[in-house]
Short mmCIF file of C-alpha atoms in Angstrom, two decimals:
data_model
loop_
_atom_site.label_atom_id
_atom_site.label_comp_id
_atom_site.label_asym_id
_atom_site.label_seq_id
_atom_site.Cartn_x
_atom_site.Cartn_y
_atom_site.Cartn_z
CA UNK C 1 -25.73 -16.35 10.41
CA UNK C 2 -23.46 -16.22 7.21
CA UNK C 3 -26.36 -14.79 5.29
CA UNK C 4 -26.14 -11.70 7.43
CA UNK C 5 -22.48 -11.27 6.60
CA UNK C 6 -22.91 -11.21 3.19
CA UNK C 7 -23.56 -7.91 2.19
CA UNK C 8 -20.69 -6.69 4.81
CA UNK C 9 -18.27 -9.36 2.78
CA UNK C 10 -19.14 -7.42 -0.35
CA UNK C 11 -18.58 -4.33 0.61
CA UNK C 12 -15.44 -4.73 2.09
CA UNK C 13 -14.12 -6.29 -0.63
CA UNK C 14 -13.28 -3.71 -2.85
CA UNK C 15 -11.16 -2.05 0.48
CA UNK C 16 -9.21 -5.37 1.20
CA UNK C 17 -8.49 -5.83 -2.42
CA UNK C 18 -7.34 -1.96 -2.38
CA UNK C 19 -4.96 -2.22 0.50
CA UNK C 20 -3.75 -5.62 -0.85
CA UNK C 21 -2.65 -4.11 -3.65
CA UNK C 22 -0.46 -1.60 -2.05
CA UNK C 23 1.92 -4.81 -0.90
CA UNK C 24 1.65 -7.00 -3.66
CA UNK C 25 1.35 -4.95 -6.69
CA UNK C 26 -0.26 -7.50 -8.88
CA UNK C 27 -3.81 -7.64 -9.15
CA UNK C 28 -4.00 -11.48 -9.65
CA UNK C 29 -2.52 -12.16 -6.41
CA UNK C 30 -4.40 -9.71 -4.59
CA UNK C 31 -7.81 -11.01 -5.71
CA UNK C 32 -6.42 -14.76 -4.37
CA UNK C 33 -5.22 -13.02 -1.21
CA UNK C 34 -8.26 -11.05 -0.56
CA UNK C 35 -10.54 -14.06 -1.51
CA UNK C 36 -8.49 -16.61 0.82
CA UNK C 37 -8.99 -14.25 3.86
CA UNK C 38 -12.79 -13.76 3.02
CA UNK C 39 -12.99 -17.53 2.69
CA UNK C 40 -11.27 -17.48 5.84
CA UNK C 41 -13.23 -15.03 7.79
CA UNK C 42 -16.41 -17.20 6.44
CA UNK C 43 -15.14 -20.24 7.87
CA UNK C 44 -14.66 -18.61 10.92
CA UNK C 45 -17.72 -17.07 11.74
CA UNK C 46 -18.69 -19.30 14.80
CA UNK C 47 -15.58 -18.12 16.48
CA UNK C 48 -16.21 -14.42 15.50
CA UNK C 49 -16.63 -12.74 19.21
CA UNK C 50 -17.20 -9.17 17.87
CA UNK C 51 -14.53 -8.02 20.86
CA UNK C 52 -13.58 -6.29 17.45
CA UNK C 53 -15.70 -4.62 14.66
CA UNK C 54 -16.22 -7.21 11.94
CA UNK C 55 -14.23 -4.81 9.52
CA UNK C 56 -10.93 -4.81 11.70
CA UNK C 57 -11.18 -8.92 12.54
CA UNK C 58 -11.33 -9.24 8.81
CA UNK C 59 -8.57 -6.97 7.90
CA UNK C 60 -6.33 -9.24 10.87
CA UNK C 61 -6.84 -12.04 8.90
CA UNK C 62 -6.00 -10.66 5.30
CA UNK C 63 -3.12 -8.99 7.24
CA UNK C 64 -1.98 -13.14 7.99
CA UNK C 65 -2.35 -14.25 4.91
CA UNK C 66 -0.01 -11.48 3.71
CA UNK C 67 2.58 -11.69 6.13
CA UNK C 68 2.72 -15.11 4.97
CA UNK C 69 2.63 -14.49 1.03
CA UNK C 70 5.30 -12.02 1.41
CA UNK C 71 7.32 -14.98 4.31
CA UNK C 72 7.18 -17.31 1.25
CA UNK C 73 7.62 -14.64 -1.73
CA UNK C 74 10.80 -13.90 0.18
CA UNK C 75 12.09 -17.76 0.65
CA UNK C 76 11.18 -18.52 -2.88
CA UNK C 77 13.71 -15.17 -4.59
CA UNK C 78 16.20 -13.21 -3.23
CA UNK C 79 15.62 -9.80 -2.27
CA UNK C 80 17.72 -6.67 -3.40
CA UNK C 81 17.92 -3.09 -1.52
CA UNK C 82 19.68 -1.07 -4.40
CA UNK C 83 19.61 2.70 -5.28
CA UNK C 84 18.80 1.37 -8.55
CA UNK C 85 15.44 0.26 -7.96
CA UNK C 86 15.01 3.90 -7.35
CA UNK C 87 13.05 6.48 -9.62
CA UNK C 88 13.96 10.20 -9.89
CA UNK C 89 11.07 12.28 -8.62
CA UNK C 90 12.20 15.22 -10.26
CA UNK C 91 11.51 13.40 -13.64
CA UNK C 92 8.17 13.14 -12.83
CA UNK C 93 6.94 17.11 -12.54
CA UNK C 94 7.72 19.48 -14.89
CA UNK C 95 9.86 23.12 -14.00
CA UNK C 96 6.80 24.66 -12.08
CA UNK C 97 5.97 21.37 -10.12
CA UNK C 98 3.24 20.78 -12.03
CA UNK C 99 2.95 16.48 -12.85
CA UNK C 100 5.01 15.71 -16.16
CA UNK C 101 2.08 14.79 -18.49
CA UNK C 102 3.63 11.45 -19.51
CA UNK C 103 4.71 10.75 -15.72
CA UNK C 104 1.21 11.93 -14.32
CA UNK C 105 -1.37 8.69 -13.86
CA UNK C 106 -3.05 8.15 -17.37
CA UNK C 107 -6.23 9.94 -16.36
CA UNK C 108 -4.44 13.60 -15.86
CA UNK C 109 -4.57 14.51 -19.19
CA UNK C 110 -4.35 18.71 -19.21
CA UNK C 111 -3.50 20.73 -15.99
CA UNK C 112 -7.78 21.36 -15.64
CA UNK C 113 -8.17 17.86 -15.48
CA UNK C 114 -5.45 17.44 -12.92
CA UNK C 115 -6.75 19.92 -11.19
CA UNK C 116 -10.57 19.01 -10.75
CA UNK C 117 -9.41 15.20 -10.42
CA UNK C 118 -6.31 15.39 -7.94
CA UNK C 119 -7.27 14.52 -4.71
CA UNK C 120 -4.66 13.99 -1.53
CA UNK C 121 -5.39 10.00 -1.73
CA UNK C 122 -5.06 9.86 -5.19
CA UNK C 123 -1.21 11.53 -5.33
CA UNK C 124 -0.49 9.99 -2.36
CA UNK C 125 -1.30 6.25 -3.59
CA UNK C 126 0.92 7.96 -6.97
CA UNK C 127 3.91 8.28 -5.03
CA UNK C 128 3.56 5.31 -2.89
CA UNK C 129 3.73 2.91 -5.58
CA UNK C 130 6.42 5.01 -7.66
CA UNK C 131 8.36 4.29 -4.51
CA UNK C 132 11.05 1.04 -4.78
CA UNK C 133 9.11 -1.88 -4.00
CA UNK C 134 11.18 -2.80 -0.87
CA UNK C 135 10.80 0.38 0.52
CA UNK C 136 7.09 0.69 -0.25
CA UNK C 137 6.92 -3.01 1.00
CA UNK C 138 8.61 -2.05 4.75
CA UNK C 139 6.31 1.06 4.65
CA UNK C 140 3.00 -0.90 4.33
CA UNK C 141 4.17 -2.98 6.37
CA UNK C 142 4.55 -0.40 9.39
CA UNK C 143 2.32 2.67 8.81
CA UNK C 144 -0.89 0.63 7.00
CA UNK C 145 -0.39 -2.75 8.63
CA UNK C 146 0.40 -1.53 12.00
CA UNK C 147 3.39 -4.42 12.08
CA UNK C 148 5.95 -3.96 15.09
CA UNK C 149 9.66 -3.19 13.97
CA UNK C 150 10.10 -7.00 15.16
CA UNK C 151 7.89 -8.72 13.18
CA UNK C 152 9.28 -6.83 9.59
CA UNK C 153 12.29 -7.92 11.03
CA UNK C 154 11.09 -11.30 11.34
CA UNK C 155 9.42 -11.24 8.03
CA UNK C 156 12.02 -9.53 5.30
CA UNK C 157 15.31 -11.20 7.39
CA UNK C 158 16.01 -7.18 7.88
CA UNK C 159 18.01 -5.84 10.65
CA UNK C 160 15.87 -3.07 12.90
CA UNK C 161 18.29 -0.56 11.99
CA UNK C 162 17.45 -1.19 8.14
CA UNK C 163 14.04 -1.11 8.95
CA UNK C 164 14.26 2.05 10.44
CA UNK C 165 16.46 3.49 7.69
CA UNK C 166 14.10 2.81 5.35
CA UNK C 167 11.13 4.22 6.87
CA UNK C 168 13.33 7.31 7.25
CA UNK C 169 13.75 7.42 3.42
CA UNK C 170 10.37 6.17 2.42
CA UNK C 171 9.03 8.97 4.48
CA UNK C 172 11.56 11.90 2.94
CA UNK C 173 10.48 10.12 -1.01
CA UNK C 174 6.79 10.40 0.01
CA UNK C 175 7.01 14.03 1.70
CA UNK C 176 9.00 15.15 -1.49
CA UNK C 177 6.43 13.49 -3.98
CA UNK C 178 3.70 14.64 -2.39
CA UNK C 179 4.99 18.49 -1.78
CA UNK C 180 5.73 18.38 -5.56
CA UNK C 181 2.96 16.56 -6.60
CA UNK C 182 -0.04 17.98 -4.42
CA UNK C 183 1.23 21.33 -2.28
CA UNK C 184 2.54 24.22 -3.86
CA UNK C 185 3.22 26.99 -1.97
CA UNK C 186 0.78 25.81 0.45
CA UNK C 187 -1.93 25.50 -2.34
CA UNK C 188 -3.51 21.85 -3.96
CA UNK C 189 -2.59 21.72 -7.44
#
């Protein structure tokens, strides 16, 4: 039976390791996340009961083993909400919204390359991850997770009302990013 999972464990790695890197932010880590879930998910193939696609129990169990990672990464160093984590959008487009060549990801390198290369995802990941890690962090956590207010609560020792707040403003950073960074005047650049 594991034999037949194979080739659906190989090509959902490259996803998992993907979305893990949207919370953790270092590759390292996410590799030893993804590959303790998929070692997980192996060792619990005679319980699998495909009441949900393979892809989605998988992604349940990487979604445990971050929860956890981030439960300990949060014991082991205090955490910081400061304006100073911040980064100044503006800085990153130049006067006609078009992406500041030095702020623009390395593989923009003239306004026709940003132009046949930009795609929504692309910008969008951009902006995500040029977004202070604790807000980024509480935004996985709720829109690409699917966590309940309570359990980010429970996880980042965060009140529901700073949860809340900080969707709000994760939500204004990434609407602002991406209106600079992807629609102008109602057009992709």
């Amino acid at each position: 039976m594991q034999a037949s999972y194979e080739k659906q464990f190989e090509a959902l790695r490259p996803k998992l390791i993907a979305f893990t890197l949207l919370q953790v932010q270092d590759r390292g880590h996410a590799e030893d996340l993804v590959q303790d879930a998929l070692i997980g998910a192996l060792e619990g193939l005679s319980t699998y009961q495909g009441n949900a696609q393979f892809d989605t129990w998988v992604y349940s169990i990487l979604r445990n083993k971050l929860v956890d990672y981030i439960r300990r990464a949060k014991r082991e160093r205090e955490r910081f909400v400061s304006d100073e984590d911040e980064i100044d959008i503006d800085s990153m487009f130049d006067e006609r919204s078009h992406w500041d060549l030095d702020a623009a990801p390395s593989h923009w390198h003239s306004p026709e390359d940003l132009h046949l290369r930009s795609n929504f995802w692309e910008v969008f990941d951009f902006c995500l991850l040029h977004l202070p890690t604790s807000t980024a962090r509480v935004f996985a956590l709720r829109e690409l997770m699917d966590l309940e207010t309570t359990e980010i609560c429970d996880c980042l020792d965060i009140s529901e009302q700073n949860v809340w707040t900080i969707l709000h403003r994760a939500r204004l950073k990434l609407r602002g990013c991406l209106e600079k960074g992807w629609f102008l005047k109602g057009e992709a650049v």
